[in-house]
GROMACS .gro file of C-alpha atoms in nm:
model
   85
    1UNK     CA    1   0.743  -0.331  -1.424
    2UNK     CA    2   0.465  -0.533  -1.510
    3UNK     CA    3   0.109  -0.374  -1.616
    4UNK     CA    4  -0.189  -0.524  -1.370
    5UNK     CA    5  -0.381  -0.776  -1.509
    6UNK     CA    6  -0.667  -0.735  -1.345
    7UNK     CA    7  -0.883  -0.386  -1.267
    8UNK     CA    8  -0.882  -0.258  -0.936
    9UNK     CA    9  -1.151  -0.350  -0.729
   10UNK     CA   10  -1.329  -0.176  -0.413
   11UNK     CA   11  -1.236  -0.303  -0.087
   12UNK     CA   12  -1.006  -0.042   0.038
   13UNK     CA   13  -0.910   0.316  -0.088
   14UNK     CA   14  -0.572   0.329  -0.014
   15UNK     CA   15  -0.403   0.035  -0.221
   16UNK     CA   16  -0.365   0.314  -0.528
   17UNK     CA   17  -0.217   0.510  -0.293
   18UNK     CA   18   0.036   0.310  -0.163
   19UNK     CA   19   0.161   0.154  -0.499
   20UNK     CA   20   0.185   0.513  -0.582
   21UNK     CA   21   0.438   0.607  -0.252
   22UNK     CA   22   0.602   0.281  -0.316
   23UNK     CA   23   0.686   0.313  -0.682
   24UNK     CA   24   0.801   0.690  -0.593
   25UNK     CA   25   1.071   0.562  -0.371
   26UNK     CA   26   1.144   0.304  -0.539
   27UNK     CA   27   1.094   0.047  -0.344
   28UNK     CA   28   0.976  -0.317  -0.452
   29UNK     CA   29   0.695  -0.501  -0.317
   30UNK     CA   30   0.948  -0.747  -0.118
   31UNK     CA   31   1.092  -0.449   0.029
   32UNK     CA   32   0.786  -0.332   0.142
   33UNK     CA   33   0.709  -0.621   0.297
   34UNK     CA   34   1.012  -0.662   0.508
   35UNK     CA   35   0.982  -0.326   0.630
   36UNK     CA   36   0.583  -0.442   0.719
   37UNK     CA   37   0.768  -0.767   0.888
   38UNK     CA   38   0.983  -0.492   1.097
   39UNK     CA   39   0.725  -0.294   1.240
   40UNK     CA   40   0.494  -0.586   1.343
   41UNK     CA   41   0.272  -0.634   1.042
   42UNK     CA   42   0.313  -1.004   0.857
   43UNK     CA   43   0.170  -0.979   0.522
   44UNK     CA   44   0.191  -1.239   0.249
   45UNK     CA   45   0.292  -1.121  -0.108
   46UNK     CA   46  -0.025  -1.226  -0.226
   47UNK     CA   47  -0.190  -0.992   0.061
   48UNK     CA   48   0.024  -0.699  -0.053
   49UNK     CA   49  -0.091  -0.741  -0.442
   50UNK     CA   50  -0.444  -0.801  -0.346
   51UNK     CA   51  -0.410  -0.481  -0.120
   52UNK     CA   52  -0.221  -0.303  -0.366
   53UNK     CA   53  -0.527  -0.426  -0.631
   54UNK     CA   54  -0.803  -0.266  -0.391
   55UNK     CA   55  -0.945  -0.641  -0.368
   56UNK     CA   56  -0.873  -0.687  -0.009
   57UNK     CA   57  -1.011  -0.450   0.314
   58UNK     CA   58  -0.691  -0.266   0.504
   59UNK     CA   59  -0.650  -0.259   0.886
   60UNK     CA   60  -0.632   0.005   1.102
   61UNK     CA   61  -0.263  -0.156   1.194
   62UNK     CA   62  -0.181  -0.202   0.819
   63UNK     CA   63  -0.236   0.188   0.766
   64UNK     CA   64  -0.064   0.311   1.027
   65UNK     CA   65   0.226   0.079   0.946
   66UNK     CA   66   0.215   0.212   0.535
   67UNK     CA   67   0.228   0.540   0.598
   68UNK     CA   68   0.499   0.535   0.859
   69UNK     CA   69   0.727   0.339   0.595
   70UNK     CA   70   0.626   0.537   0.309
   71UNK     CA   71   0.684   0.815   0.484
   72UNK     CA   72   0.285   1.002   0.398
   73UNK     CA   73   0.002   1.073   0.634
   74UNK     CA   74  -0.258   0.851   0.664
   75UNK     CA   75  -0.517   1.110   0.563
   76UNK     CA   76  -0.354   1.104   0.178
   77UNK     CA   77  -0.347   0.699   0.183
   78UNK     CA   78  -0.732   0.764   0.240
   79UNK     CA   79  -0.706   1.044  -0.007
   80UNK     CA   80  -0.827   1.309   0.203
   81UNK     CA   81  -0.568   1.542   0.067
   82UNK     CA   82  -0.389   1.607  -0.222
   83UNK     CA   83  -0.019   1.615  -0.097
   84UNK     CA   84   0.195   1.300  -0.066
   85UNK     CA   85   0.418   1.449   0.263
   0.00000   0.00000   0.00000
């Protein structure tokens, strides 16, 4: 895996968050994004890493859509609790 270049910036709260549920299952950035694709949301893979990089804001659509495929409640993307499930 490679280590981010740049330091994570403040335009959303959740893009720690989800590279957190999406390096516990596993799951690449491409595979996150075909899963996005699937359930309506078309995101670039510079979108995801800027995202991911808390350098670009997060919809209301987006959210929804990450938590359902990461399988966590919104309210922990937004870190309003503690607990991943």
């Amino acid at each position: 895996m490679r280590k981010r270049k740049l330091a994570l910036g403040d335009r959303n709260l959740v893009g720690a968050r989800v590279t957190q549920a999406r390096l516990a299952r596993g799951m690449k950035q491409t595979e996150l994004l075909a899963q996005l694709q699937l359930a309506g949301v078309d995101l670039s893979v510079p979108a995801l890493s800027l995202l991911e990089g808390q350098k670009r804001p997060v919809s209301d659509m987006e959210l929804c859509a990450l938590a359902d495929i990461l399988k966590v409640s919104p309210d922990w993307l937004l870190g309003r609790t503690e607990e991943m499930g």
